[in-house]
Coordinates of C-alpha atoms in Angstrom, one line a residue:
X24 CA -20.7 119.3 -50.6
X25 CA -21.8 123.4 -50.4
X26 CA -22.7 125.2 -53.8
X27 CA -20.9 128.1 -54.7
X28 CA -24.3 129.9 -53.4
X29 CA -23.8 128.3 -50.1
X30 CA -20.3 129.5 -49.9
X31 CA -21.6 132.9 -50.6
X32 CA -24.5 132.8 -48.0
X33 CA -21.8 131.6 -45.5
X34 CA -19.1 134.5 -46.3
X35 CA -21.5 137.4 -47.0
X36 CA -24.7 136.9 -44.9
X37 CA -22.9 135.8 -41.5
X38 CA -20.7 139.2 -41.3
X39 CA -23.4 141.6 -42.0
X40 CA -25.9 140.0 -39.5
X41 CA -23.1 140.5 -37.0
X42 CA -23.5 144.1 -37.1
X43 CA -27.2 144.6 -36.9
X44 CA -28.6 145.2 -33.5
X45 CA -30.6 142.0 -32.2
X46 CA -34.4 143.7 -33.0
X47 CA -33.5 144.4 -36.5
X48 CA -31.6 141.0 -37.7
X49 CA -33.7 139.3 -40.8
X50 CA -34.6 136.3 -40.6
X51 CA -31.9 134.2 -42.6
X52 CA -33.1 132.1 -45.2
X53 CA -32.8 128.8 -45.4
X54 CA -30.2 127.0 -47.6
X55 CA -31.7 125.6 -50.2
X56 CA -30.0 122.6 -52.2
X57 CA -32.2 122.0 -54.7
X58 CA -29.8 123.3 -57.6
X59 CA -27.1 120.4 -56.6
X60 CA -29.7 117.7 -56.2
X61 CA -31.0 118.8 -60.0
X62 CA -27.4 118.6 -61.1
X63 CA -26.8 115.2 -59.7
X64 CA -29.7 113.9 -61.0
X65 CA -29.3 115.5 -64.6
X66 CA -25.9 113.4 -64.5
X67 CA -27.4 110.2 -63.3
X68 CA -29.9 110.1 -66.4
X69 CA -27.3 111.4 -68.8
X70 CA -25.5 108.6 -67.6
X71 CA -28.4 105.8 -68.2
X72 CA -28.7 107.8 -71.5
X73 CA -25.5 107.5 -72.8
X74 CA -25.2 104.0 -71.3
X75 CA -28.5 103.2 -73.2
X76 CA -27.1 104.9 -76.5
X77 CA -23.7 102.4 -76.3
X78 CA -26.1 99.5 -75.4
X79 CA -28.5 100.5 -78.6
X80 CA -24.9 100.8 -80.9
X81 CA -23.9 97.2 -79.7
X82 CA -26.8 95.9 -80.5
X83 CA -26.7 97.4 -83.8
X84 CA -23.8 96.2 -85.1
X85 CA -24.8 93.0 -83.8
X86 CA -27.8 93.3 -85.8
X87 CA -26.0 94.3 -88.9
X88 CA -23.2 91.9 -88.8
X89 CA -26.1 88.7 -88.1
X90 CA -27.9 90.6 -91.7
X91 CA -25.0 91.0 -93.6
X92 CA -24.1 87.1 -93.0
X93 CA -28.1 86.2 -93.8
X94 CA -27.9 88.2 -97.2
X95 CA -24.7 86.4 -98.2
X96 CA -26.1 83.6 -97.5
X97 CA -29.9 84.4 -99.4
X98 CA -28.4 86.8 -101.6
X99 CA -32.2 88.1 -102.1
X100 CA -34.2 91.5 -102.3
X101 CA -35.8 90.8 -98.7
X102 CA -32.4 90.6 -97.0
X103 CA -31.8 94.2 -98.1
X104 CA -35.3 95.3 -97.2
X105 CA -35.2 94.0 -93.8
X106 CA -31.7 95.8 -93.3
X107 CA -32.9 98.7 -94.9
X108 CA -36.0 99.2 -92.2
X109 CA -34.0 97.9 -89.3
X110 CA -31.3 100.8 -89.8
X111 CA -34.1 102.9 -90.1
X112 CA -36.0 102.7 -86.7
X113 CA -32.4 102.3 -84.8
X114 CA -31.8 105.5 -86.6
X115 CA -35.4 107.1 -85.5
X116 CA -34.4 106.1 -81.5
X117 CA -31.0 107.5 -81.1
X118 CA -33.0 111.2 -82.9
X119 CA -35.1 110.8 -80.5
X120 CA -32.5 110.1 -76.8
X121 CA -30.4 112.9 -78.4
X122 CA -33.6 115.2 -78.4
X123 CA -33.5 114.1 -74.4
X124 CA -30.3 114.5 -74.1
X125 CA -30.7 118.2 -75.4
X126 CA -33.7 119.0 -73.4
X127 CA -32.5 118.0 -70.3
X128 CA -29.1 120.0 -71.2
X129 CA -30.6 123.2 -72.2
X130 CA -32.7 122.1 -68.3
X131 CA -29.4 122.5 -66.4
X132 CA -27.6 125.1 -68.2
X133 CA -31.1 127.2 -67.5
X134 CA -30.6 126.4 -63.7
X135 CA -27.2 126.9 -63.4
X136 CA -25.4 128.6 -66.7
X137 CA -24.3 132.2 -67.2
X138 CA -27.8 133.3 -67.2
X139 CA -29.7 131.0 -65.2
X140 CA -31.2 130.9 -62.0
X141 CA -28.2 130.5 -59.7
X142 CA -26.6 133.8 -60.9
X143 CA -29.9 135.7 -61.0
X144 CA -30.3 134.0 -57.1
X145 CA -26.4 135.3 -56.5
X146 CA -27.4 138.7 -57.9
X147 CA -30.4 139.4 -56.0
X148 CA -28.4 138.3 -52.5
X149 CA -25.6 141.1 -53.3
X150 CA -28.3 143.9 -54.0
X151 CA -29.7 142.2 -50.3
X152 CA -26.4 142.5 -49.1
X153 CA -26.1 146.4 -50.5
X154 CA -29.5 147.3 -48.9
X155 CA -28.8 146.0 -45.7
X156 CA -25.2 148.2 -45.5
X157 CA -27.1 151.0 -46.7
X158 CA -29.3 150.4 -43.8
X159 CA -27.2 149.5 -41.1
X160 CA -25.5 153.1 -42.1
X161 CA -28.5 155.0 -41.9
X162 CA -29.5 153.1 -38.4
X163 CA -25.8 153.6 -36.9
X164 CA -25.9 157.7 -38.7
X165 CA -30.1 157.6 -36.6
X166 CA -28.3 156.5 -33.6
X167 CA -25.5 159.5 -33.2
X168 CA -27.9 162.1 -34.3
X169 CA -30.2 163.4 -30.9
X170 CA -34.0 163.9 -32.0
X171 CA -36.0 166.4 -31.2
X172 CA -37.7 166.8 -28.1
X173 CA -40.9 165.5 -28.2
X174 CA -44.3 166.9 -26.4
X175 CA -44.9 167.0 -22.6
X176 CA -46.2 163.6 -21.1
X177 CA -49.1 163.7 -18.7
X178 CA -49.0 164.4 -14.8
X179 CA -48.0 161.4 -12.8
X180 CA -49.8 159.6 -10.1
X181 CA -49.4 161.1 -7.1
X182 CA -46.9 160.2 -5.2
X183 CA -47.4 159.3 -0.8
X184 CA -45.2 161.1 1.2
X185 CA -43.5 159.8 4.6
X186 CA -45.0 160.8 7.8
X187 CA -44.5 163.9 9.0
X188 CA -43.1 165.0 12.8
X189 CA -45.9 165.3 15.8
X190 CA -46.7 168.9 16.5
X191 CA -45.9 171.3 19.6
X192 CA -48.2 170.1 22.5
X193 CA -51.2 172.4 22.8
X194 CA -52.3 174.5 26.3
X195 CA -54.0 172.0 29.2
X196 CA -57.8 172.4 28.8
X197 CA -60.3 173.1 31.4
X198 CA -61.4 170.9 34.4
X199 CA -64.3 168.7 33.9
X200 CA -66.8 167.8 35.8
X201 CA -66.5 165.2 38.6
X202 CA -67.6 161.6 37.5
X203 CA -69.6 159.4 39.3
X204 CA -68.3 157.7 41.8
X205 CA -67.4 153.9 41.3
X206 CA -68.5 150.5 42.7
X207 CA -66.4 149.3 45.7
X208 CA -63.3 147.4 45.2
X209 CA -62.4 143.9 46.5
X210 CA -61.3 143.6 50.0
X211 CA -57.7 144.2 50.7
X212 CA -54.8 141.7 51.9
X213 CA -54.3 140.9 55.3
X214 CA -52.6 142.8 57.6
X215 CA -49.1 141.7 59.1
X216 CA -49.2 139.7 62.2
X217 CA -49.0 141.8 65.4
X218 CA -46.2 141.7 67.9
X219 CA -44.9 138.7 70.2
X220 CA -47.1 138.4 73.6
X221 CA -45.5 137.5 76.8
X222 CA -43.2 134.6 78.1
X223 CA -45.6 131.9 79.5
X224 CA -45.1 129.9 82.8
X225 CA -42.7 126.8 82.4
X226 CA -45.2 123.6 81.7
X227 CA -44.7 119.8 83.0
X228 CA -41.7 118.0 81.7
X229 CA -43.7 115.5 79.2
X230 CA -42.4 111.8 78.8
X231 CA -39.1 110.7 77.4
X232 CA -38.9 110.4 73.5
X233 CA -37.9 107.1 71.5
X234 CA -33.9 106.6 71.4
X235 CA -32.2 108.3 68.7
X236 CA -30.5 107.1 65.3
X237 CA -26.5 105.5 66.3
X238 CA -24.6 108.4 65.5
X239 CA -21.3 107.7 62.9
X240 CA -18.5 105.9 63.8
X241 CA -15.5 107.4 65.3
X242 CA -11.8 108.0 63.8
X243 CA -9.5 105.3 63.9
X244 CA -7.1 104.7 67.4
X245 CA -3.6 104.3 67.2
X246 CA -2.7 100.7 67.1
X247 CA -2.0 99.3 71.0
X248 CA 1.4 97.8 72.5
X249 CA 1.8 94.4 71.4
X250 CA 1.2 91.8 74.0
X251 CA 3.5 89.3 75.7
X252 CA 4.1 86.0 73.1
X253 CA 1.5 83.0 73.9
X254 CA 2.7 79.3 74.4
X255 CA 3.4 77.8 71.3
X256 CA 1.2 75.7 69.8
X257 CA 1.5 71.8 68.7
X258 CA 2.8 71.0 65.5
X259 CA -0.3 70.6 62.9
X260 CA -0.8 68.2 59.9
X261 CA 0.6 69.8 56.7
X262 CA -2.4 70.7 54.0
X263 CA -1.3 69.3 50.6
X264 CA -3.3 70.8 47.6
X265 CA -2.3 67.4 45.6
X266 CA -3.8 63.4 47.2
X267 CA -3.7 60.0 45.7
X268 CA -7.2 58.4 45.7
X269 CA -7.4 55.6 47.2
X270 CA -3.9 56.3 48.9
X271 CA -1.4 56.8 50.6
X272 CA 1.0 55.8 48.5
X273 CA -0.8 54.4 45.1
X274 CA -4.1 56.0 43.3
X275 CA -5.5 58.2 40.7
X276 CA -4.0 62.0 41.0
X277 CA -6.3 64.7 42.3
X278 CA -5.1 68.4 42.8
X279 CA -7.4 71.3 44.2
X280 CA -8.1 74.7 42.7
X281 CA -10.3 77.3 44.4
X282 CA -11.3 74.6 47.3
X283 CA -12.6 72.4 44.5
X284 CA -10.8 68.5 44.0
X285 CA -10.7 67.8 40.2
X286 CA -8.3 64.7 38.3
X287 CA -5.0 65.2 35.8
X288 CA -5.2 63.7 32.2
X289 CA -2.1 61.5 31.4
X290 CA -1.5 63.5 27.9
X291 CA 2.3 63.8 28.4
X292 CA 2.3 62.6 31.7
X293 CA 5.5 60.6 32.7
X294 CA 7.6 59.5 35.2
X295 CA 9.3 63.2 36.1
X296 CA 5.5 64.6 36.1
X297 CA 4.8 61.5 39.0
X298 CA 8.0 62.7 41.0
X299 CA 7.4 65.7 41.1
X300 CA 3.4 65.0 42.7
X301 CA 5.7 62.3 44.9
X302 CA 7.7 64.6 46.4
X303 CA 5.1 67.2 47.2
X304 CA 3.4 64.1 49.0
X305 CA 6.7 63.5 51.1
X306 CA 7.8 60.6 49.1
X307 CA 11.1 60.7 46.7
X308 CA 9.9 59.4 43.5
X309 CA 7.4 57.9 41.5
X310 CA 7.9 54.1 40.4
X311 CA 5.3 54.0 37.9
X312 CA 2.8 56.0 36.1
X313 CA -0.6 55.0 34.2
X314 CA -4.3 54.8 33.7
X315 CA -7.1 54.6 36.4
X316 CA -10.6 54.3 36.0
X317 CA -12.5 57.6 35.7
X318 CA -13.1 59.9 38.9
X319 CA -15.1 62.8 39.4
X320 CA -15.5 66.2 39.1
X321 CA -13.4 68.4 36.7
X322 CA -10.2 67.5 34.9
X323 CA -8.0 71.0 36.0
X324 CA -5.0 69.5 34.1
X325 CA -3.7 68.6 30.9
X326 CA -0.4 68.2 29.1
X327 CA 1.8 68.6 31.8
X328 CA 5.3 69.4 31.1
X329 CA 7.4 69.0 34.2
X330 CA 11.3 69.2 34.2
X331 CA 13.5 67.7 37.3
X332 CA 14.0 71.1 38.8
X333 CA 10.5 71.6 39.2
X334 CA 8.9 71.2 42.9
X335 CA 5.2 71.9 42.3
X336 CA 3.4 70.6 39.6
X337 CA 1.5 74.3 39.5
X338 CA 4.3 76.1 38.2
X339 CA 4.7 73.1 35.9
X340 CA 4.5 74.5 31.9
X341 CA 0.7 72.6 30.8
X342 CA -2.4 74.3 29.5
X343 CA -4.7 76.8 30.7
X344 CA -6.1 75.3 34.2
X345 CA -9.7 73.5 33.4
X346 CA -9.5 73.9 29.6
X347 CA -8.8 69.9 28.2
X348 CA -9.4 67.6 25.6
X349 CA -10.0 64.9 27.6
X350 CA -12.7 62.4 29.6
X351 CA -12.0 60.8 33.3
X352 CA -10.8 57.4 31.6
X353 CA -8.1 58.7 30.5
X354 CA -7.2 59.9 34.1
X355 CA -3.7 59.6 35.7
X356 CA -2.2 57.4 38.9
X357 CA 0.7 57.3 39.9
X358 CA 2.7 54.9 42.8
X359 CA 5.3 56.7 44.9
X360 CA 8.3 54.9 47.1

């Protein structure tokens, strides 16, 4: 809550300070609420004053209705007495609150009536606020006017030029006297070789050097006529990549990758799986398939899917080749007829 003196600070002060040049701004003063905080505080004890005053009535007619009853009731001298100096000092403390109540409202009405201090403060800012127009026109009517011309300063420090350009070259002097004559140099380089003599007499042949390195091969020759057929040859013993162990005819299966005999695990394995190994052997079919005790070496095979079409249990659908789930007892045999 601002004061009407704030509000005039506020409106007045903050325009004119606008138009004074920054080395010649006053300093503003600072807002003082000491006027509002007197004001509150004058109505907070008027308050407990008049609360006090309505407290102090209550109790007096209390105090003469409880008096009134005792008189009736003694009907006495000392009843009216006692009434009598009762009404007396009630009356002697509400003279004196209302003499408070005066002082402290002849207090605010100095601080903030017609004549008090707040106008007198409000006055003395406007005749501020007149002085510093009256200024600001005399600085602004300083500013357009040209002064005079003051006295001469004193010489400057002087100043260093730039270089200037070289002169004309002057006449060649006389010839001095010889000097004395100096120590003797180093020795020089050595002279190119001379000229090539004369072709010497052939010497003796000397003895025959070591062999020299093969020298590179040669290109390629064009590929010869063939030659006449040879006999032919006698009929050799097929090579099966596939044996029954102990054989011919009944065993565990063995099949050879990369030169390397490994078994077949029966997971899946069935009769069309044992005909197929059959007939790769020669035979026609298998009769019967099962379990054989465990071999050696690596099991290539497992879960061998063969169909009746098929000729070669390689191109059989089954896992990858040496990659299993199995252990040699659970390799497979097979009988062919």
């Amino acid at each position: 809550m601002e004061t009407d003196l704030d509000q005039l600070k506020d409106h007045d002060g903050s325009d004119l300070y606008s138009f004074l040049p920054d080395d010649l701004k006053p300093v503003r003063p600072r807002r003082r609420r000491y006027c509002f905080y007197v004001i509150v505080g004058s109505l907070v004890l008027q308050g407990i004053l008049i609360a006090f005053l309505i407290y102090k009535v209550v109790t007096l007619e209390c105090a003469l209705s409880n008096l009134s009853s005792q008189s009736s009731r003694l009907g006495g001298e000392q009843g009216g007495d006692d009434l009598h100096t009762l009404l007396h000092n009630n009356s002697q403390e509400t003279r004196t609150l209302r003499g408070h109540l005066w002082a402290l409202q002849s207090q605010v009405k100095d601080l903030c009536g017609d004549e008090g201090q707040l106008v007198r403060l409000r006055s003395d800012l406007k005749l501020l606020n007149s002085s510093t127009n009256n200024l600001q026109d005399k600085l602004t009517t300083i500013s357009l006017k040209p002064g005079l011309i003051g006295p001469r300063g004193p010489p400057g420090a002087p100043g260093k030029g730039e270089k200037g350009e070289p002169g004309p070259k002057g006449p060649n002097g006389m010839k001095g006297d010889p000097g004395i004559p100096g120590q003797d140099g180093p020795p020089g380089l050595p002279g190119l070789p001379g000229l090539d003599g004369p072709k010497g007499d052939p010497g003796f042949f000397g003895p025959v050097g070591p062999p020299g390195p093969p020298g590179f091969p040669g290109l390629e020759g064009k590929p010869g006529l063939p030659g006449p057929p040879g006999p032919k040859g006698q009929k050799g013993e097929p090579e099966f990549n596939v044996r029954l162990v102990p054989g011919p005819t009944l065993g565990r299966v063995e099949v050879r990758m990369n030169g390397i005999w490994g078994t077949v695990c029966n997971n899946n394995f069935d009769g069309v799986d044992g005909s197929v190994i059959c007939k790769m052997l020669g035979y026609n079919r298998a009769s019967t398939t099962y379990s054989v005790g465990p071999g050696a070496g690596r099991i290539w095979m497992d879960d061998l899917r063969c169909s009746v079409r098929d000729t070669d249990i390689f191109n059989c659908p089954q896992a990858v080749l040496g990659v299993n789930n199995c252990t040699h007892s659970q390799d497979a045999a097979v009988q062919c007829v």
